[in-house]
Amino acid sequence: MKLTNYTTPSYISSPDEKSKYRLFNSCILLTIVTLCVLDLNNYLFNFKAGLLSTASFTFIYLFIYLLFKKNYISLLVSTNIYITFGAFLVSICSYFSGGFKSPTLFWSGLIPLYAFWLIDRKYATRWFFISLLIPIIFLLFFNNVTKDQYNFYENDNKYAAVFIIILLIINIFLVGYDFETKKRRAIHEMNTANDELKKALAQLETTKKELETAEKHKDLFIAQMSHEMRTPMTAIFGVTHILKKEVSTHNEDIEVLIQSSKQLLYIIDDLLDVVKIRTGKFHYEKVPFDLHALFFSVNKANKLKAEQKNLFFDFKMNITIPKMISGDPYRLSQILNNILGNAIKFTNSGSVKWVADYYDEKNILRLTIQDTGIGMTDEEQNRVFDVFSQANENIHLQFGGTGMGLSITKQLVELFGGFISLQSSSNFGTKIDVELPFEKLPNYSFEGIAYKLSQDEKKIIAKHNILLAEDNQTNQRILKKILEAELPGIKIDIASDGDEVLEKVRTIGYDIILMDVQMPKKDGLETTKIIKFNEQTQQHKTKIIALTAYARKSESEKCIEAGMDDYVSKPFNNEDLIYKIYKQLCNSDQSFSA
């Protein structure tokens, strides 16, 4: 039993390799049994020539088997030796049992099969051609072997022949059985892999939905955060505006408060822009605007910052720059302010220069901003446009900032179909080139809007009844104080929710309502719809201006669809709000009645 018992080597871990080792063990044992039967047959019938060859091969195969079983030779070596001697044995047995007519030649068919299943396809191909040569050689040279011929099927030889054929069939069965086993194992493994893949896909789908839900919650959180932050900022802006007018001293402190509030508002706007760009909800306007006026405004604001750091600040505008173009003035200002602001921030001494040029043939506006600041290494340049990323970890500690400015700038430029490039070296400054497509409007007549009203125009507004719909008591007080300071003698009523607004409109009536969009009970949108519906058959039409902390285009569209006449985002510019009130009253038929 110890001779026939076989355990695969410990270093063989693959199921496929173990199967090959076991198959070889079974095949060589069957071959040894077959040879023993031939030996016995040749001995009984005194066929000395056959006995000598079969006995020799019996001992050879037994020796190969023992070496294989003791792991002295590998499967590759064992198989090739086994097949080599097998080819010799088939040839010799065929020669002594009829040559080309000998049924022993059929054993040559096993030669490539063993190589295929025990080694690989490459070896099987080689042995396939060798096995083909054996019957061809017998056909050509040993077709009629007569000398001392072994009569395979005569007398008692036929019983041994049948037994040998049975062993051949068993060998073929072993190979086929091994094939079927491997096939079933492969199918089982494939099914198992498919099941695991399905589970992984289901898990991925679940994770994807969770991520999408988290993304929606994140966007909602940022939008809500913007609203909640803009609401108290309205009060801050209002108080600083009042203080600036009423307090003659500490004006520098008040200016610091104003600038800090504006900086906080810029951060909020940047956060919203990041969300809108990433979610595909970003929109930009295409309106005619005065490019010269925009440049001068941007230059004036940034020149003041540069002069505070004792930097030389220079702006050159090429004569090819058109006065009127079509595009988004707000986003163009944002791009310029982000780049110029960065240049000033990271320049401690020297200069910041920017140049504007326009290429008529391509309708391309080219902006070049160059500074003598701290510059960047190649590695820092690779990540400076990444969102929430700065050139290195020390930048935030030394200069502050969120790392969103240049990232948003790059995305804005690319959304407009433009191009931005950066050249920089450490301690030798930075140069940024921006190209943006803007259509020139040579024959466009543009009348600027005068936001600053005269005292007579303000007196006209003061004659009308205004209702302030605002649920925040701090904002109620601040807004009322601002309007009373700007419009002496004006009468302002206050409502804290939608139901109170409807009641006051029904009993008192107003010329204009400053309507907060978010209010308890009924929000501003629902309240506006009810007011507009009730006034369908009336000659008097109440003008409604939305006040909201959501600084998004979609929000303004909702307000207009609800029936509101205009829109102001918190925190608002006082002159802008008053001008919009004046404009709405001017468009009303009853606005200037005595």
XYZ file of C-alpha atoms in Angstrom:
594
model
C 0.000 0.000 0.000
C 2.867 2.384 0.711
C 3.992 2.014 -2.898
C 0.620 3.047 -4.335
C -0.315 5.697 -1.768
C 0.541 9.144 -3.088
C 0.519 12.588 -1.495
C 1.337 15.695 -3.547
C 4.438 17.660 -2.476
C 3.826 20.295 0.210
C 5.165 23.082 -1.963
C 2.423 22.486 -4.567
C -0.551 24.696 -3.589
C -2.463 25.132 -6.838
C -5.437 22.738 -7.218
C -4.647 22.414 -10.928
C -1.025 21.431 -10.241
C -2.091 18.924 -7.582
C -4.474 17.377 -10.097
C -1.613 16.955 -12.611
C 0.590 15.242 -10.029
C -2.196 12.803 -9.078
C -2.996 12.059 -12.729
C 0.641 11.279 -13.518
C 0.835 8.984 -10.484
C -2.213 7.023 -11.704
C -1.013 6.817 -15.309
C 2.499 5.549 -14.529
C 1.068 2.918 -12.149
C -1.278 1.699 -14.894
C 1.632 1.563 -17.319
C 3.655 -0.543 -14.857
C 0.674 -2.921 -14.436
C 0.313 -3.170 -18.205
C 4.017 -3.967 -18.611
C 3.794 -6.631 -15.905
C 0.957 -8.316 -17.827
C 3.060 -8.200 -21.006
C 6.011 -9.669 -19.129
C 3.874 -12.517 -17.857
C 2.412 -13.147 -21.308
C 5.819 -13.131 -22.998
C 7.218 -15.479 -20.352
C 4.366 -17.973 -20.643
C 4.621 -18.121 -24.443
C 8.375 -18.094 -24.407
C 8.624 -14.921 -26.475
C 12.145 -14.030 -25.373
C 12.647 -10.978 -27.574
C 9.453 -9.387 -26.312
C 10.148 -10.392 -22.721
C 13.532 -8.722 -22.721
C 12.140 -5.382 -23.950
C 9.029 -5.319 -21.760
C 10.910 -6.371 -18.625
C 13.513 -3.669 -19.247
C 10.855 -1.008 -19.577
C 9.051 -2.320 -16.489
C 12.119 -1.655 -14.358
C 12.704 1.734 -16.065
C 9.152 2.900 -15.313
C 9.339 1.579 -11.780
C 12.547 3.564 -11.271
C 10.922 6.731 -12.716
C 7.948 6.224 -10.427
C 10.100 5.885 -7.305
C 12.083 9.032 -8.167
C 8.830 10.927 -8.764
C 7.202 9.625 -5.581
C 10.224 10.660 -3.501
C 10.133 14.137 -5.151
C 13.681 13.700 -6.546
C 12.483 14.784 -10.005
C 9.770 17.294 -10.897
C 6.555 16.630 -12.764
C 8.008 18.252 -15.903
C 11.080 15.992 -15.929
C 9.084 12.883 -14.922
C 6.517 13.407 -17.673
C 9.050 14.000 -20.438
C 11.079 10.885 -19.420
C 7.853 8.888 -19.116
C 6.645 9.925 -22.589
C 10.083 9.416 -24.170
C 10.378 5.826 -22.972
C 6.700 5.318 -23.781
C 7.353 6.269 -27.403
C 10.268 3.765 -27.507
C 8.131 1.043 -25.900
C 5.228 1.559 -28.365
C 7.689 1.418 -31.257
C 9.408 -1.778 -30.034
C 6.126 -3.564 -29.175
C 4.681 -2.583 -32.544
C 7.760 -3.886 -34.322
C 7.476 -7.318 -32.685
C 3.669 -7.555 -33.064
C 2.895 -6.805 -36.663
C 4.551 -3.496 -37.454
C 2.083 -1.102 -39.055
C -0.702 -3.651 -38.507
C -0.022 -3.920 -34.778
C -2.792 -2.598 -32.459
C -0.003 -1.420 -30.139
C 0.414 1.619 -32.418
C -2.813 2.975 -30.943
C -0.898 3.619 -27.709
C 0.975 6.404 -29.500
C -2.266 8.394 -29.360
C -1.775 8.836 -25.613
C 1.604 10.523 -26.029
C 0.382 14.085 -26.832
C -2.521 13.707 -24.388
C -0.163 13.087 -21.484
C 1.973 16.048 -22.510
C -1.087 18.290 -22.853
C -2.647 17.474 -19.488
C 0.514 16.997 -17.458
C 2.699 19.823 -18.835
C 1.326 22.451 -21.236
C 0.198 23.129 -24.795
C 3.704 23.855 -26.084
C 5.052 20.428 -25.035
C 1.860 18.735 -26.249
C 2.410 20.187 -29.738
C 5.959 18.825 -29.862
C 4.912 15.329 -28.750
C 1.966 15.429 -31.147
C 4.289 15.597 -34.131
C 6.534 12.869 -32.656
C 3.513 10.585 -32.152
C 2.521 11.143 -35.798
C 5.958 10.055 -36.956
C 5.728 6.619 -35.281
C 2.954 5.115 -37.534
C 4.366 6.931 -40.583
C 7.794 5.359 -40.032
C 6.214 1.883 -39.620
C 4.195 2.421 -42.800
C 7.282 3.323 -44.779
C 9.882 0.957 -43.332
C 8.265 -1.774 -41.206
C 4.962 -2.452 -42.971
C 5.417 -6.234 -43.180
C 7.448 -7.512 -40.264
C 7.763 -11.299 -40.505
C 10.963 -12.294 -38.726
C 10.244 -13.750 -35.284
C 6.895 -12.005 -35.372
C 4.679 -12.025 -32.311
C 1.164 -13.079 -33.323
C -0.826 -10.698 -31.252
C -4.317 -12.207 -31.669
C -3.467 -15.865 -32.144
C -4.006 -18.628 -29.612
C -3.802 -17.525 -25.980
C -2.187 -14.221 -26.931
C -5.614 -12.830 -27.637
C -6.468 -12.756 -23.909
C -3.385 -10.734 -23.086
C -4.138 -8.481 -26.064
C -7.650 -7.807 -24.821
C -6.317 -7.028 -21.345
C -3.761 -4.605 -22.770
C -6.476 -2.911 -24.854
C -8.600 -2.619 -21.694
C -5.676 -0.926 -19.946
C -5.381 1.452 -22.909
C -9.063 2.301 -22.560
C -8.570 2.864 -18.819
C -5.677 5.227 -19.554
C -7.830 7.187 -21.987
C -10.652 7.206 -19.441
C -8.321 8.644 -16.794
C -7.356 11.480 -19.098
C -10.978 12.161 -19.987
C -12.050 11.935 -16.361
C -9.354 14.400 -15.384
C -10.560 16.712 -18.167
C -14.147 16.520 -16.935
C -13.056 17.100 -13.336
C -11.091 20.172 -14.335
C -13.986 21.411 -16.436
C -16.439 21.078 -13.541
C -13.971 22.717 -11.170
C -13.492 25.574 -13.641
C -17.254 26.011 -14.005
C -17.665 25.948 -10.224
C -14.893 28.501 -9.785
C -16.413 30.653 -12.528
C -19.844 30.487 -10.888
C -18.301 31.301 -7.520
C -16.434 34.220 -9.084
C -19.655 35.389 -10.746
C -21.497 35.242 -7.431
C -18.719 37.209 -5.769
C -18.738 39.666 -8.651
C -22.500 40.106 -8.317
C -22.098 40.741 -4.601
C -19.291 43.221 -5.315
C -21.410 44.981 -7.950
C -24.351 45.138 -5.560
C -22.043 46.564 -2.897
C -20.671 49.072 -5.405
C -24.196 50.080 -6.381
C -25.087 50.547 -2.726
C -21.903 52.552 -2.158
C -22.631 54.625 -5.262
C -26.122 55.458 -4.011
C -24.729 56.312 -0.582
C -22.124 58.576 -2.188
C -24.769 60.239 -4.373
C -26.940 60.776 -1.304
C -23.961 62.144 0.608
C -23.141 64.437 -2.330
C -26.715 65.753 -2.383
C -26.654 66.273 1.371
C -23.320 68.044 1.054
C -24.662 70.382 -1.638
C -27.783 70.993 0.433
C -25.658 71.648 3.521
C -23.462 74.165 1.674
C -26.491 75.938 0.221
C -28.184 76.029 3.624
C -24.967 77.142 5.266
C -24.716 79.951 2.724
C -28.208 81.071 3.617
C -27.592 80.914 7.345
C -24.301 82.817 7.042
C -25.661 85.454 4.689
C -28.521 86.249 7.045
C -26.323 87.492 9.950
C -23.960 89.074 7.429
C -26.818 91.253 6.262
C -26.985 92.630 9.787
C -23.193 93.079 9.904
C -23.155 94.989 6.624
C -26.078 97.087 7.745
C -24.544 97.987 11.096
C -21.169 98.872 9.540
C -22.942 101.058 6.975
C -24.800 102.886 9.726
C -21.664 103.216 11.842
C -19.699 104.600 8.917
C -22.257 107.378 8.508
C -22.875 108.150 12.163
C -19.411 107.699 13.737
C -16.789 110.271 12.878
C -13.934 108.480 14.671
C -12.586 104.935 14.358
C -13.305 104.947 10.610
C -10.271 102.705 10.055
C -11.704 100.106 12.420
C -15.032 100.219 10.633
C -13.258 99.827 7.288
C -11.510 96.721 8.647
C -14.920 95.347 9.637
C -16.278 96.038 6.156
C -13.301 94.416 4.402
C -13.415 91.376 6.698
C -17.137 90.945 6.005
C -16.509 91.140 2.278
C -13.748 88.547 2.569
C -16.117 86.188 4.374
C -18.681 86.724 1.640
C -16.055 85.876 -1.019
C -15.347 82.570 0.758
C -19.073 81.722 0.827
C -19.374 82.534 -2.873
C -16.311 80.387 -3.651
C -17.828 77.413 -1.816
C -21.042 77.761 -3.781
C -19.136 78.047 -7.051
C -17.211 74.837 -6.312
C -20.480 72.979 -5.693
C -22.196 74.408 -8.782
C -19.268 73.589 -11.067
C -18.907 70.033 -9.747
C -22.640 69.286 -9.983
C -23.045 70.819 -13.445
C -25.397 73.541 -12.153
C -23.095 76.400 -13.031
C -24.560 79.072 -15.312
C -22.964 82.149 -16.778
C -24.572 85.166 -18.333
C -24.060 86.573 -21.812
C -24.958 90.236 -21.628
C -23.466 93.422 -23.102
C -21.222 95.339 -20.719
C -18.615 98.093 -20.661
C -15.237 96.322 -20.597
C -13.295 99.556 -19.987
C -15.376 100.378 -16.928
C -14.917 96.838 -15.579
C -11.138 97.023 -16.002
C -10.900 100.398 -14.298
C -13.074 99.181 -11.408
C -10.975 96.017 -10.913
C -7.754 97.999 -11.232
C -8.863 100.595 -8.680
C -9.833 97.976 -6.076
C -6.626 95.951 -6.436
C -4.351 98.980 -6.696
C -5.521 100.040 -3.251
C -4.540 96.605 -1.849
C -1.132 96.777 -3.548
C -0.408 100.270 -2.264
C -1.160 99.122 1.275
C 1.786 96.711 0.867
C 3.954 99.393 -0.825
C 3.944 97.470 -4.113
C 4.227 99.057 -7.548
C 0.939 98.285 -9.303
C 0.618 98.896 -13.037
C -2.134 98.305 -15.581
C -1.828 98.624 -19.347
C -4.774 98.304 -21.699
C -3.996 97.862 -25.381
C -5.744 100.244 -27.798
C -7.340 97.193 -29.459
C -9.514 96.577 -26.379
C -13.169 97.199 -27.382
C -15.368 99.241 -25.080
C -18.460 97.045 -25.366
C -18.378 93.232 -25.399
C -20.856 90.425 -24.750
C -20.253 88.015 -21.889
C -20.444 87.620 -18.128
C -18.992 90.712 -16.407
C -19.343 89.243 -12.909
C -17.327 86.117 -13.749
C -14.697 88.112 -15.635
C -14.277 90.321 -12.561
C -14.071 87.203 -10.393
C -11.306 85.717 -12.573
C -9.317 88.963 -12.547
C -9.773 89.608 -8.829
C -8.741 86.041 -7.947
C -5.514 86.207 -9.958
C -4.627 89.791 -9.002
C -5.524 89.126 -5.363
C -3.194 86.105 -5.325
C -0.408 88.078 -6.997
C -0.659 90.849 -4.394
C -0.975 88.395 -1.484
C 2.172 86.454 -2.410
C 4.305 89.478 -3.303
C 6.052 91.112 -0.349
C 8.149 93.556 -2.366
C 8.496 94.649 -5.963
C 5.590 94.916 -8.372
C 2.383 93.461 -9.736
C 1.643 94.264 -13.380
C -1.214 93.283 -15.614
C -1.878 93.803 -19.302
C -5.092 93.427 -21.308
C -5.133 92.791 -25.051
C -7.765 91.799 -27.619
C -7.394 89.792 -30.857
C -10.083 90.854 -33.335
C -9.607 87.930 -35.721
C -10.399 85.372 -32.996
C -12.541 87.474 -30.617
C -10.106 86.548 -27.843
C -9.448 88.654 -24.757
C -5.924 88.015 -23.422
C -4.933 88.924 -19.870
C -1.375 88.699 -18.544
C -0.653 89.101 -14.815
C 2.956 89.093 -13.615
C 4.384 89.570 -10.118
C 7.746 89.483 -8.368
C 6.466 87.367 -5.481
C 7.563 84.123 -3.852
C 6.960 82.028 -6.988
C 6.535 78.246 -7.112
C 8.564 75.114 -7.738
C 7.563 72.681 -10.530
C 5.952 70.372 -7.966
C 3.949 73.231 -6.439
C 2.747 74.322 -9.892
C 1.332 70.839 -10.509
C -1.135 71.117 -7.617
C -1.834 74.859 -7.404
C -5.010 74.479 -9.504
C -6.388 71.635 -7.334
C -9.422 72.554 -5.247
C -8.727 73.215 -1.534
C -5.021 72.894 -2.307
C -2.207 75.385 -1.924
C 1.357 75.266 -3.228
C 2.647 73.843 0.076
C 1.527 73.376 3.677
C 3.363 76.504 4.854
C 1.413 78.817 2.531
C -1.743 78.693 4.633
C 0.170 79.396 7.851
C 2.000 82.368 6.348
C -0.572 83.883 3.986
C -3.936 82.275 4.890
C -6.573 81.493 2.289
C -8.732 78.489 1.397
C -6.899 77.262 -1.704
C -10.053 77.630 -3.823
C -9.244 80.830 -5.744
C -7.031 79.536 -8.551
C -8.932 76.245 -8.775
C -12.223 78.073 -9.367
C -10.473 80.467 -11.750
C -9.156 77.593 -13.881
C -12.558 75.889 -13.977
C -14.315 79.153 -14.861
C -11.850 79.831 -17.681
C -12.320 76.332 -19.095
C -16.125 76.514 -18.789
C -16.005 79.680 -20.918
C -13.965 77.796 -23.524
C -10.794 79.669 -22.577
C -7.257 78.754 -21.612
C -5.054 79.529 -18.602
C -1.320 78.901 -18.258
C 1.179 79.508 -15.474
C 4.923 80.127 -15.516
C 6.790 80.427 -12.260
C 10.042 79.735 -10.468
C 10.745 79.769 -6.764
C 11.620 83.276 -5.449
C 11.381 84.781 -8.940
C 7.680 85.535 -9.260
C 4.788 84.162 -11.280
C 3.268 84.925 -14.662
C -0.285 83.874 -15.554
C -1.791 84.147 -19.042
C -5.538 83.872 -19.588
C -7.350 83.742 -22.920
C -11.138 84.123 -22.972
C -13.565 84.278 -25.900
C -15.617 87.509 -25.811
C -17.655 88.884 -28.696
C -17.016 92.542 -29.532
C -20.056 94.833 -29.894
C -18.778 97.776 -31.983
C -22.145 99.420 -32.686
C -23.786 98.789 -29.326
C -25.123 101.837 -27.543
C -24.918 101.357 -23.793
C -26.435 103.573 -21.169
C -24.944 103.040 -17.762
C -27.257 102.656 -14.782
C -26.907 105.412 -12.242
C -27.361 103.598 -8.941
C -26.839 106.679 -6.810
C -30.180 108.493 -6.567
C -30.596 112.165 -5.962
C -32.290 113.509 -2.830
C -35.383 114.460 -4.864
C -35.674 110.897 -6.174
C -35.291 109.552 -2.656
C -38.074 111.903 -1.479
C -40.341 110.392 -4.124
C -39.718 106.916 -2.703
C -40.382 108.181 0.841
C -43.974 109.094 -0.105
C -44.916 105.433 -0.562
C -45.872 102.726 1.887
C -43.314 99.920 2.183
C -43.803 96.567 3.891
C -40.720 94.711 5.073
C -41.411 90.942 5.287
C -38.571 89.481 7.356
C -38.680 86.841 10.109
C -35.283 87.669 11.657
C -35.749 90.408 14.278
C -32.146 91.633 14.006
C -32.483 92.038 10.245
C -35.843 93.753 10.730
C -34.263 96.380 12.912
C -31.167 96.884 10.748
C -33.031 97.027 7.423
C -35.587 99.456 8.792
C -32.844 101.679 10.190
C -30.945 101.646 6.863
C -34.033 102.555 4.834
C -35.050 105.289 7.268
C -31.524 106.729 7.131
C -31.433 106.664 3.324
C -35.069 107.704 2.814
C -36.015 110.284 5.466
C -39.728 110.312 6.270
C -40.472 106.903 4.771
C -43.169 104.763 6.389
C -42.134 101.134 6.896
C -44.281 98.366 8.339
C -42.924 94.961 9.345
C -44.378 91.452 8.996
C -42.711 88.329 10.396
C -44.400 85.578 8.378
C -46.472 84.990 5.248
C -49.852 85.057 6.989
C -49.058 88.413 8.580
C -48.017 89.778 5.177
C -51.341 88.714 3.610
C -53.310 90.255 6.486
C -51.482 93.601 6.251
C -51.814 93.714 2.465
C -55.582 93.032 2.777
C -56.235 95.651 5.475
C -53.678 98.376 4.687
C -52.270 97.913 1.181
C -48.715 98.750 0.125
C -46.932 100.132 -2.909
C -43.951 97.823 -2.528
C -43.012 94.784 -0.432
C -39.473 93.708 0.402
C -40.172 89.977 0.675
C -37.848 87.532 2.417
C -38.046 84.214 0.571
C -37.696 82.005 3.655
C -40.338 82.709 6.287
C -42.429 80.567 8.681
C -46.018 79.499 7.937
C -46.013 80.672 4.305
C -42.710 81.384 2.581
C -42.114 84.381 0.317
C -42.813 82.500 -2.910
C -46.196 81.147 -1.791
C -47.182 84.509 -0.290
C -46.290 86.306 -3.516
C -48.390 83.939 -5.619
C -51.427 84.579 -3.398
C -50.962 88.372 -3.556
C -50.580 88.354 -7.354
C -53.605 86.076 -7.754
C -55.780 88.351 -5.593
C -54.719 91.437 -7.582
C -55.625 90.016 -10.989
C -58.882 92.009 -11.161
C -57.561 95.067 -9.321
C -56.020 98.155 -10.845
C -53.516 98.510 -8.002
C -50.537 96.181 -8.394
C -48.179 95.729 -5.472
C -44.511 95.614 -6.453
C -42.528 92.842 -4.757
C -38.732 92.622 -4.468
C -37.303 89.340 -3.196
C -34.751 89.374 -0.387
C -32.915 86.066 -0.111
C -29.658 84.670 1.134
C -29.442 82.155 -1.740
C -27.099 83.794 -4.260
C -27.962 81.478 -7.133
C -29.414 82.062 -10.578
C -31.946 79.270 -10.063
C -33.230 81.102 -6.973
C -33.808 84.335 -8.891
C -35.662 82.378 -11.601
C -37.985 80.876 -8.960
C -38.709 84.357 -7.620
C -39.612 85.737 -11.052
C -41.771 82.680 -11.819
C -43.664 83.224 -8.544
C -44.574 86.754 -9.697
C -41.911 88.849 -7.945
C -40.731 91.919 -9.815
C -37.049 91.949 -8.854
C -34.441 90.185 -6.776
C -31.776 91.261 -4.266
C -29.267 88.885 -2.695
C -28.258 89.204 0.947
C -26.079 90.876 2.040
C -27.052 93.595 -0.401
C -25.592 96.899 -1.479
C -27.725 99.690 0.014
C -27.657 101.865 -3.113
C -28.512 98.850 -5.254
C -31.579 98.034 -3.115
C -32.800 101.648 -3.056
C -32.337 101.996 -6.802
C -34.355 98.839 -7.425
C -37.130 100.162 -5.188
C -37.096 103.422 -7.175
C -37.128 101.572 -10.514
C -40.131 99.444 -9.518
C -42.068 102.479 -8.292
C -41.271 104.331 -11.541
C -42.719 101.423 -13.539
C -45.941 101.461 -11.509
C -48.884 103.470 -12.859
C -49.811 104.853 -9.470
C -46.254 105.436 -8.241
C -46.231 109.231 -8.413
C -49.773 110.029 -7.395
C -50.042 112.769 -4.839
